[in-house]
């Protein structure tokens, strides 16, 4: 098996360092419609419906949902050890950003377009928010 | 981000761990949105929710010694004393609400327990910089008063209340208050209920951005603004809108768009509103109850119901949720007695999205609130959505025809 490492710059929103398997969402996410016990998305018609975001590096466009439920959803996931390890977001909104920060989940934005072209589910990603660096490890057999 | 010496001191723990944590959250938000500095706030409203994360967060701040520099008003949970008399509550639900109430009291919040503080006790002036969470409050504050707030999370609003600061970004800046989408209202907007439908219908058609309404009535009431904003923030995430010739930042079309052209233009017709009502409402039929007050009813709305039910007999149970202040007024003015006489009640300090209403699970109700109908799926309730007079007629007959 061959591995290929690609490094990208990013912008720190919430600090910290984490690594995990990538999961890419093409839709905005509300953590209140993710099952806190399994980490599986239960939002109907969502691109990740039925897939788990637990302990992965979540790549998403933006958050959605009321000023209350986003934080509660992420909190419940974290209490069950089912929260994402880190988040890479395109259009940060206040409600999602606050939720990630209070749960101490590293979150970054402003990543080069090329990142979105090469990234796919199951790639391994290291997010070093403090040093504003993302490392993608692509695996090919 | 440039911090003042005082802000640095807060961040570094001079005022305790709670304040330091609140400042850390605000600095992170500021960095996320490219804010250059913090600004002072003069008011705040926290969307207390009595849910797990809400309680965890406020208790963490309290344990760290935080006290609010700017005391915020807070959202409703439920009136524990009232519901202990009327229904069974689990020991866990009782413990949670007691802890929520205690923590917010200790942190120094103003315990209004109402989602419409902007009509009663927390009213900003034009241009005032504030931190308001709660989906019906944010658009009212920005649009109707012309005060300035971002669409705060409950937690970020609480951090601002503790520190007295918010990062300078988003809707606090002139350039982001410009209109984006022209909304031409061709539909006949006849009553308060039509503002609910208009609010719910607009965001999916308009897309992201600040909507600017034209062809609207020129003398819109507080209840109508309240309905419009609550629904704009339910079906979309609208934090600011303008109505040309009505709201303060839109004396003219040109002013609303800051001299630029709209990005898009949409038209709302009677047909669009009709379709929205069909979409949000359950099918007509028998009802078990009528529930009002999402957002909390004003005294004028309480009066409207009291006048309609006086001397009648109701086949369905009826509740109106409102603030403690409005309930007190309703008592003084005789409306509470009228409503009690027909078997209805006025409930203070309470939101429908709380465990105290579990006895309504798997039952069908009628309401004027599209917002309540939208979120109620989570609590296994079903709502037929109608105007208030139609709801009252249904409560008298026990059925929506």
mmCIF file of N, CA, C and O in Angstrom, chain A residues 11-14 28 32 64-69 71-73 75-76 79 92-95 97-99 101-104 109-110, chain B residues 21 24-25 28-29 31-33 47 49 51-54 56-57 60 133-135 150-156 169 208 375 378:
data_model
loop_
_atom_site.group_PDB
_atom_site.id
_atom_site.type_symbol
_atom_site.label_atom_id
_atom_site.label_comp_id
_atom_site.label_asym_id
_atom_site.label_seq_id
_atom_site.Cartn_x
_atom_site.Cartn_y
_atom_site.Cartn_z
ATOM 1 N N UNK A 11 -7.103 28.316 8.350
ATOM 2 C CA UNK A 11 -7.254 29.400 9.321
ATOM 3 C C UNK A 11 -7.891 28.833 10.585
ATOM 4 O O UNK A 11 -8.910 28.142 10.517
ATOM 5 N N UNK A 12 -7.269 29.104 11.721
ATOM 6 C CA UNK A 12 -7.765 28.560 12.995
ATOM 7 C C UNK A 12 -9.030 29.282 13.448
ATOM 8 O O UNK A 12 -9.077 30.503 13.515
ATOM 9 N N UNK A 13 -10.075 28.506 13.784
ATOM 10 C CA UNK A 13 -11.260 29.063 14.449
ATOM 11 C C UNK A 13 -11.234 28.646 15.913
ATOM 12 O O UNK A 13 -11.246 29.468 16.804
ATOM 13 N N UNK A 14 -11.186 27.343 16.137
ATOM 14 C CA UNK A 14 -11.079 26.816 17.497
ATOM 15 C C UNK A 14 -9.816 25.971 17.574
ATOM 16 O O UNK A 14 -9.594 25.101 16.726
ATOM 17 N N UNK A 28 -25.280 21.244 4.741
ATOM 18 C CA UNK A 28 -25.095 21.858 6.060
ATOM 19 C C UNK A 28 -25.539 20.868 7.146
ATOM 20 O O UNK A 28 -26.392 20.023 6.896
ATOM 21 N N UNK A 32 -28.306 18.333 16.106
ATOM 22 C CA UNK A 32 -29.477 17.846 16.830
ATOM 23 C C UNK A 32 -30.161 16.711 16.067
ATOM 24 O O UNK A 32 -30.937 15.971 16.628
ATOM 25 N N UNK A 64 -26.511 24.576 10.492
ATOM 26 C CA UNK A 64 -27.883 25.075 10.396
ATOM 27 C C UNK A 64 -28.621 24.734 11.688
ATOM 28 O O UNK A 64 -28.175 23.872 12.446
ATOM 29 N N UNK A 65 -29.755 25.417 11.940
ATOM 30 C CA UNK A 65 -30.553 25.115 13.132
ATOM 31 C C UNK A 65 -30.612 26.293 14.089
ATOM 32 O O UNK A 65 -29.856 27.256 13.952
ATOM 33 N N UNK A 66 -31.508 26.215 15.072
ATOM 34 C CA UNK A 66 -31.785 27.336 15.963
ATOM 35 C C UNK A 66 -30.617 27.643 16.888
ATOM 36 O O UNK A 66 -29.637 26.897 16.962
ATOM 37 N N UNK A 67 -30.742 28.743 17.640
ATOM 38 C CA UNK A 67 -29.652 29.218 18.483
ATOM 39 C C UNK A 67 -29.399 28.304 19.677
ATOM 40 O O UNK A 67 -28.475 28.499 20.439
ATOM 41 N N UNK A 68 -30.207 27.286 19.846
ATOM 42 C CA UNK A 68 -30.135 26.420 21.010
ATOM 43 C C UNK A 68 -29.724 24.996 20.647
ATOM 44 O O UNK A 68 -28.838 24.414 21.263
ATOM 45 N N UNK A 69 -30.353 24.425 19.629
ATOM 46 C CA UNK A 69 -30.240 22.973 19.415
ATOM 47 C C UNK A 69 -28.866 22.520 18.921
ATOM 48 O O UNK A 69 -28.456 21.398 19.183
ATOM 49 N N UNK A 71 -25.778 23.423 19.820
ATOM 50 C CA UNK A 71 -24.884 23.153 20.945
ATOM 51 C C UNK A 71 -25.342 21.918 21.708
ATOM 52 O O UNK A 71 -24.527 21.094 22.128
ATOM 53 N N UNK A 72 -26.645 21.776 21.874
ATOM 54 C CA UNK A 72 -27.144 20.632 22.629
ATOM 55 C C UNK A 72 -26.836 19.322 21.902
ATOM 56 O O UNK A 72 -26.459 18.341 22.518
ATOM 57 N N UNK A 73 -27.002 19.333 20.591
ATOM 58 C CA UNK A 73 -26.708 18.145 19.789
ATOM 59 C C UNK A 73 -25.250 17.743 19.888
ATOM 60 O O UNK A 73 -24.925 16.579 20.128
ATOM 61 N N UNK A 75 -23.115 18.578 22.196
ATOM 62 C CA UNK A 75 -22.843 18.203 23.592
ATOM 63 C C UNK A 75 -23.199 16.730 23.834
ATOM 64 O O UNK A 75 -22.413 15.970 24.404
ATOM 65 N N UNK A 76 -24.390 16.336 23.370
ATOM 66 C CA UNK A 76 -24.819 14.949 23.580
ATOM 67 C C UNK A 76 -23.895 13.968 22.867
ATOM 68 O O UNK A 76 -23.569 12.903 23.395
ATOM 69 N N UNK A 79 -20.698 13.704 24.943
ATOM 70 C CA UNK A 79 -20.885 12.929 26.176
ATOM 71 C C UNK A 79 -20.883 11.430 25.892
ATOM 72 O O UNK A 79 -20.558 10.625 26.739
ATOM 73 N N UNK A 92 -18.333 29.454 8.021
ATOM 74 C CA UNK A 92 -18.625 29.354 9.459
ATOM 75 C C UNK A 92 -19.778 30.273 9.871
ATOM 76 O O UNK A 92 -19.867 31.397 9.394
ATOM 77 N N UNK A 93 -20.688 29.772 10.696
ATOM 78 C CA UNK A 93 -21.774 30.587 11.265
ATOM 79 C C UNK A 93 -21.594 30.606 12.778
ATOM 80 O O UNK A 93 -21.050 29.659 13.355
ATOM 81 N N UNK A 94 -22.050 31.670 13.403
ATOM 82 C CA UNK A 94 -21.797 31.884 14.830
ATOM 83 C C UNK A 94 -22.232 30.696 15.680
ATOM 84 O O UNK A 94 -21.488 30.238 16.545
ATOM 85 N N UNK A 95 -23.429 30.184 15.415
ATOM 86 C CA UNK A 95 -23.988 29.141 16.275
ATOM 87 C C UNK A 95 -23.131 27.870 16.247
ATOM 88 O O UNK A 95 -22.815 27.299 17.298
ATOM 89 N N UNK A 97 -19.914 27.633 15.293
ATOM 90 C CA UNK A 97 -18.589 27.966 15.806
ATOM 91 C C UNK A 97 -18.573 27.931 17.345
ATOM 92 O O UNK A 97 -17.696 27.325 17.963
ATOM 93 N N UNK A 98 -19.579 28.535 17.940
ATOM 94 C CA UNK A 98 -19.665 28.556 19.405
ATOM 95 C C UNK A 98 -19.780 27.127 19.948
ATOM 96 O O UNK A 98 -19.119 26.768 20.924
ATOM 97 N N UNK A 99 -20.593 26.322 19.297
ATOM 98 C CA UNK A 99 -20.790 24.941 19.751
ATOM 99 C C UNK A 99 -19.470 24.178 19.742
ATOM 100 O O UNK A 99 -19.152 23.461 20.691
ATOM 101 N N UNK A 101 -16.376 25.420 19.798
ATOM 102 C CA UNK A 101 -15.411 25.995 20.738
ATOM 103 C C UNK A 101 -15.686 25.545 22.174
ATOM 104 O O UNK A 101 -14.780 25.145 22.891
ATOM 105 N N UNK A 102 -16.967 25.578 22.562
ATOM 106 C CA UNK A 102 -17.237 25.214 23.965
ATOM 107 C C UNK A 102 -17.027 23.719 24.212
ATOM 108 O O UNK A 102 -16.757 23.311 25.328
ATOM 109 N N UNK A 103 -17.115 22.911 23.152
ATOM 110 C CA UNK A 103 -16.852 21.486 23.332
ATOM 111 C C UNK A 103 -15.384 21.147 23.059
ATOM 112 O O UNK A 103 -15.019 19.969 23.019
ATOM 113 N N UNK A 104 -14.542 22.182 22.849
ATOM 114 C CA UNK A 104 -13.100 21.979 22.622
ATOM 115 C C UNK A 104 -12.798 21.095 21.417
ATOM 116 O O UNK A 104 -11.890 20.249 21.475
ATOM 117 N N UNK A 109 -11.042 26.910 8.976
ATOM 118 C CA UNK A 109 -11.664 27.243 7.689
ATOM 119 C C UNK A 109 -10.609 27.804 6.735
ATOM 120 O O UNK A 109 -9.413 27.710 7.018
ATOM 121 N N UNK A 110 -11.058 28.375 5.618
ATOM 122 C CA UNK A 110 -10.176 29.007 4.612
ATOM 123 C C UNK A 110 -9.084 28.057 4.116
ATOM 124 O O UNK A 110 -7.890 28.364 4.184
ATOM 125 N N UNK B 21 -13.091 31.880 30.630
ATOM 126 C CA UNK B 21 -13.662 30.953 29.641
ATOM 127 C C UNK B 21 -14.607 31.704 28.698
ATOM 128 O O UNK B 21 -14.576 31.517 27.480
ATOM 129 N N UNK B 24 -12.552 33.623 26.327
ATOM 130 C CA UNK B 24 -11.897 32.719 25.373
ATOM 131 C C UNK B 24 -12.859 32.391 24.220
ATOM 132 O O UNK B 24 -12.473 32.386 23.045
ATOM 133 N N UNK B 25 -14.125 32.128 24.564
ATOM 134 C CA UNK B 25 -15.128 31.820 23.538
ATOM 135 C C UNK B 25 -15.316 33.028 22.612
ATOM 136 O O UNK B 25 -15.330 32.892 21.381
ATOM 137 N N UNK B 28 -12.353 33.541 20.273
ATOM 138 C CA UNK B 28 -12.376 32.539 19.207
ATOM 139 C C UNK B 28 -13.399 32.924 18.131
ATOM 140 O O UNK B 28 -13.128 32.799 16.930
ATOM 141 N N UNK B 29 -14.559 33.411 18.539
ATOM 142 C CA UNK B 29 -15.571 33.851 17.565
ATOM 143 C C UNK B 29 -15.017 35.036 16.762
ATOM 144 O O UNK B 29 -15.136 35.087 15.540
ATOM 145 N N UNK B 31 -11.902 35.795 16.141
ATOM 146 C CA UNK B 31 -10.893 35.320 15.190
ATOM 147 C C UNK B 31 -11.533 34.602 14.010
ATOM 148 O O UNK B 31 -11.110 34.761 12.871
ATOM 149 N N UNK B 32 -12.560 33.822 14.299
ATOM 150 C CA UNK B 32 -13.233 33.075 13.233
ATOM 151 C C UNK B 32 -13.804 34.013 12.183
ATOM 152 O O UNK B 32 -13.770 33.726 10.994
ATOM 153 N N UNK B 33 -14.342 35.152 12.625
ATOM 154 C CA UNK B 33 -15.019 36.052 11.690
ATOM 155 C C UNK B 33 -14.191 37.285 11.343
ATOM 156 O O UNK B 33 -14.705 38.252 10.785
ATOM 157 N N UNK B 47 -31.032 32.714 25.207
ATOM 158 C CA UNK B 47 -32.069 31.717 24.901
ATOM 159 C C UNK B 47 -31.877 30.499 25.811
ATOM 160 O O UNK B 47 -31.522 29.411 25.361
ATOM 161 N N UNK B 49 -32.602 27.254 27.627
ATOM 162 C CA UNK B 49 -33.446 26.215 27.039
ATOM 163 C C UNK B 49 -33.705 25.065 27.993
ATOM 164 O O UNK B 49 -34.519 24.188 27.704
ATOM 165 N N UNK B 51 -32.021 22.637 28.464
ATOM 166 C CA UNK B 51 -31.552 21.376 27.896
ATOM 167 C C UNK B 51 -30.151 21.102 28.442
ATOM 168 O O UNK B 51 -29.534 21.967 29.046
ATOM 169 N N UNK B 52 -29.643 19.892 28.143
ATOM 170 C CA UNK B 52 -28.377 19.460 28.753
ATOM 171 C C UNK B 52 -27.211 20.422 28.559
ATOM 172 O O UNK B 52 -26.509 20.765 29.507
ATOM 173 N N UNK B 53 -26.991 20.851 27.298
ATOM 174 C CA UNK B 53 -25.823 21.695 27.029
ATOM 175 C C UNK B 53 -25.988 23.066 27.678
ATOM 176 O O UNK B 53 -25.030 23.665 28.156
ATOM 177 N N UNK B 54 -27.211 23.546 27.702
ATOM 178 C CA UNK B 54 -27.523 24.839 28.316
ATOM 179 C C UNK B 54 -27.139 24.819 29.795
ATOM 180 O O UNK B 54 -26.416 25.683 30.288
ATOM 181 N N UNK B 56 -25.213 22.578 31.379
ATOM 182 C CA UNK B 56 -23.779 22.303 31.534
ATOM 183 C C UNK B 56 -22.968 23.584 31.406
ATOM 184 O O UNK B 56 -22.074 23.859 32.193
ATOM 185 N N UNK B 57 -23.313 24.408 30.397
ATOM 186 C CA UNK B 57 -22.531 25.610 30.110
ATOM 187 C C UNK B 57 -22.700 26.670 31.200
ATOM 188 O O UNK B 57 -21.721 27.229 31.696
ATOM 189 N N UNK B 60 -20.962 25.598 34.349
ATOM 190 C CA UNK B 60 -19.500 25.712 34.219
ATOM 191 C C UNK B 60 -19.049 27.152 34.488
ATOM 192 O O UNK B 60 -18.062 27.384 35.188
ATOM 193 N N UNK B 133 -29.719 36.281 21.581
ATOM 194 C CA UNK B 133 -30.049 34.998 20.972
ATOM 195 C C UNK B 133 -31.566 34.867 21.041
ATOM 196 O O UNK B 133 -32.231 35.740 21.598
ATOM 197 N N UNK B 134 -32.104 33.800 20.504
ATOM 198 C CA UNK B 134 -33.545 33.513 20.391
ATOM 199 C C UNK B 134 -34.035 33.963 19.015
ATOM 200 O O UNK B 134 -33.961 35.130 18.654
ATOM 201 N N UNK B 135 -34.562 32.965 18.263
ATOM 202 C CA UNK B 135 -34.833 33.216 16.849
ATOM 203 C C UNK B 135 -35.882 34.290 16.576
ATOM 204 O O UNK B 135 -35.813 34.957 15.555
ATOM 205 N N UNK B 150 -25.624 40.205 16.295
ATOM 206 C CA UNK B 150 -25.465 39.047 15.438
ATOM 207 C C UNK B 150 -26.467 37.989 15.850
ATOM 208 O O UNK B 150 -27.159 38.124 16.851
ATOM 209 N N UNK B 151 -26.568 36.945 15.043
ATOM 210 C CA UNK B 151 -27.476 35.852 15.377
ATOM 211 C C UNK B 151 -26.764 34.979 16.406
ATOM 212 O O UNK B 151 -26.136 33.988 16.072
ATOM 213 N N UNK B 152 -26.858 35.397 17.665
ATOM 214 C CA UNK B 152 -26.077 34.758 18.715
ATOM 215 C C UNK B 152 -26.605 33.371 19.068
ATOM 216 O O UNK B 152 -27.809 33.135 19.042
ATOM 217 N N UNK B 153 -25.688 32.490 19.427
ATOM 218 C CA UNK B 153 -26.068 31.242 20.089
ATOM 219 C C UNK B 153 -26.405 31.613 21.534
ATOM 220 O O UNK B 153 -25.946 32.643 22.039
ATOM 221 N N UNK B 154 -27.188 30.774 22.204
ATOM 222 C CA UNK B 154 -27.486 31.020 23.619
ATOM 223 C C UNK B 154 -26.183 31.219 24.396
ATOM 224 O O UNK B 154 -26.068 32.113 25.244
ATOM 225 N N UNK B 155 -25.165 30.405 24.076
ATOM 226 C CA UNK B 155 -23.906 30.432 24.830
ATOM 227 C C UNK B 155 -23.082 31.693 24.555
ATOM 228 O O UNK B 155 -22.491 32.253 25.469
ATOM 229 N N UNK B 156 -23.037 32.125 23.287
ATOM 230 C CA UNK B 156 -22.237 33.332 23.012
ATOM 231 C C UNK B 156 -22.902 34.564 23.620
ATOM 232 O O UNK B 156 -22.226 35.479 24.098
ATOM 233 N N UNK B 169 -18.146 42.330 14.325
ATOM 234 C CA UNK B 169 -18.226 41.675 12.998
ATOM 235 C C UNK B 169 -19.687 41.568 12.589
ATOM 236 O O UNK B 169 -20.593 41.941 13.350
ATOM 237 N N UNK B 208 -30.160 32.725 0.880
ATOM 238 C CA UNK B 208 -29.397 33.423 1.922
ATOM 239 C C UNK B 208 -29.296 34.909 1.619
ATOM 240 O O UNK B 208 -29.166 35.303 0.481
ATOM 241 N N UNK B 375 -41.300 22.646 14.781
ATOM 242 C CA UNK B 375 -40.406 21.959 15.723
ATOM 243 C C UNK B 375 -41.098 20.842 16.525
ATOM 244 O O UNK B 375 -40.437 20.037 17.152
ATOM 245 N N UNK B 378 -40.511 16.761 16.943
ATOM 246 C CA UNK B 378 -39.607 16.155 17.908
ATOM 247 C C UNK B 378 -40.331 15.684 19.157
ATOM 248 O O UNK B 378 -39.826 14.879 19.916
#
